[in-house]
Amino acid sequence: MKKVYLTGLVTLSAVLLMGCAADETPDTRAESSESTEASASSTVESEEAATTITTANGTDANAEIPNEDTIYMRQLYAAPHGEKSVAVVTVTMRGETILAAEIDEWQYLAVSDEWTGVVNSDKKFGENYNDGQLLISKQENDDAYSDLMAERGDSTVTWGNNIKAITDFAVGKTVEELKETTEELSDEATEISDVVSGATFVDTKGYLEAIIEAAESGALSVGMETDSDTLTQAQLIAAPHGEQSVAIVTVALTGETIAAVFMDELQFLSADSYAGVPNSDLDFGAGAVGGQVLASKLANDAAYSDLMKTNMDATYTWSENINAIQSAAIGKTVTEVDALIAALAAQSDDDSPEDVISGATFVDTAGYLQAIVDAAAQAK
């Protein structure tokens, strides 16, 4: 998994050759990438009925940013590279400065031995894929996807190295500084690698715009107060809650202490009641079976929480539960979080997870905590 050391602005010394923008069939034309809107909709006609597909990228423009002594994470979903993929974009910040940025892209590809699907692809989650399709993370399939780029587009730089060049470029900068860079990249005569060293994607501007949007309006998770300039961070895809969903978990450490956490879950849900991730109304959405969209539970918090209340008599919303779990881990060491997991494991059927973690009632509370521990282990 990716490991990021936050020790100041990271630069790449080598200027690499121009590569291609990769899709399943790499497209060498320069696509114009725009920031993802908060919502969109389209209508898909079928023989049975018309289904209106709406999308939501999980923004929270009104989030209250903590003081300069507290680090925080913001996350949203974006479409910086055409209509076939969706990106999850996460930034760690202090004040107006970006301390780290993570970008992963998910895309449906034809089933093949060379591809590894996201966790639970071989279980109930994967039953929602259209025939012959497999949902992959490009980060987790960097070698194979980069080989595809080289084969079909003569790319000389891997997908992962391109994304690393872009995210490293953002470290130590403010949103305003990144906006100046995107203006520079708007000039078609500009050589991308001359501006963002090591980046060759024609959609480099789009990826930077996605980072800007996450920093300005992404959903917020407040971390701990720390003046540390040495943080490590990692992001992983996990399955803390059974076979029907997957979680994206990002953890930042200062020394042995968990300084910030961001968790969201994705699940296939009815397009009639839930908003899908960006591009669900376009080519990306064609990878799912009819009537289903890949949806962020955080972006659909109100609707999903109503479902929890109806089916399970839930007393807290989905986001309230997740925030309680994240808060329980922030400021603790991995060893201390392990102790919480052990305490949950020792409970009887008559006990409540809330007896260990106030505000958390999920029966899989220990699973979410374990996903945080697993991500923290990758960050060391």
Coordinates of N, CA and C in Angstrom, one line a residue, residues 71-73 92 221-224 250-253 257-262 330-331:
I71 N -4.8 18.9 12.7 CA -4.8 18.4 11.4 C -6.2 17.8 11.1
Y72 N -6.5 17.7 9.8 CA -7.8 17.2 9.4 C -7.7 16.6 8.0
M73 N -8.7 15.7 7.7 CA -8.8 15.1 6.4 C -10.1 15.5 5.7
T92 N -5.0 15.5 3.4 CA -4.7 15.7 4.9 C -4.2 17.2 4.9
S221 N -13.1 15.1 8.3 CA -12.9 14.3 9.5 C -11.8 15.0 10.3
V222 N -12.1 15.5 11.5 CA -11.1 16.3 12.3 C -10.2 15.3 13.0
G223 N -8.9 15.6 12.9 CA -7.9 14.8 13.6 C -7.5 15.4 14.9
M224 N -6.3 15.1 15.3 CA -5.8 15.6 16.7 C -4.9 16.8 16.5
T250 N -8.3 5.7 5.4 CA -7.1 6.5 5.3 C -6.7 6.8 6.7
V251 N -5.4 6.6 7.1 CA -4.9 6.8 8.4 C -3.6 7.6 8.3
A252 N -3.5 8.6 9.2 CA -2.2 9.3 9.3 C -1.7 9.1 10.7
L253 N -0.4 8.9 10.9 CA 0.2 8.7 12.2 C 1.3 9.8 12.4
T257 N 1.2 7.3 17.2 CA -0.1 7.8 17.5 C -0.9 8.0 16.3
I258 N -2.2 7.6 16.2 CA -3.1 7.8 15.1 C -3.6 9.3 15.2
A259 N -3.2 10.1 14.2 CA -3.4 11.5 14.2 C -4.7 11.9 13.5
A260 N -5.1 11.1 12.5 CA -6.3 11.4 11.7 C -6.8 10.1 11.0
V261 N -8.1 10.1 10.8 CA -8.7 8.9 10.1 C -9.8 9.4 9.3
F262 N -10.0 8.8 8.1 CA -11.2 9.0 7.3 C -11.6 7.7 6.8
I330 N -8.6 8.1 17.1 CA -7.7 9.3 16.9 C -7.1 9.7 18.3
G331 N -5.8 9.9 18.3 CA -5.1 10.2 19.6 C -4.6 9.0 20.3

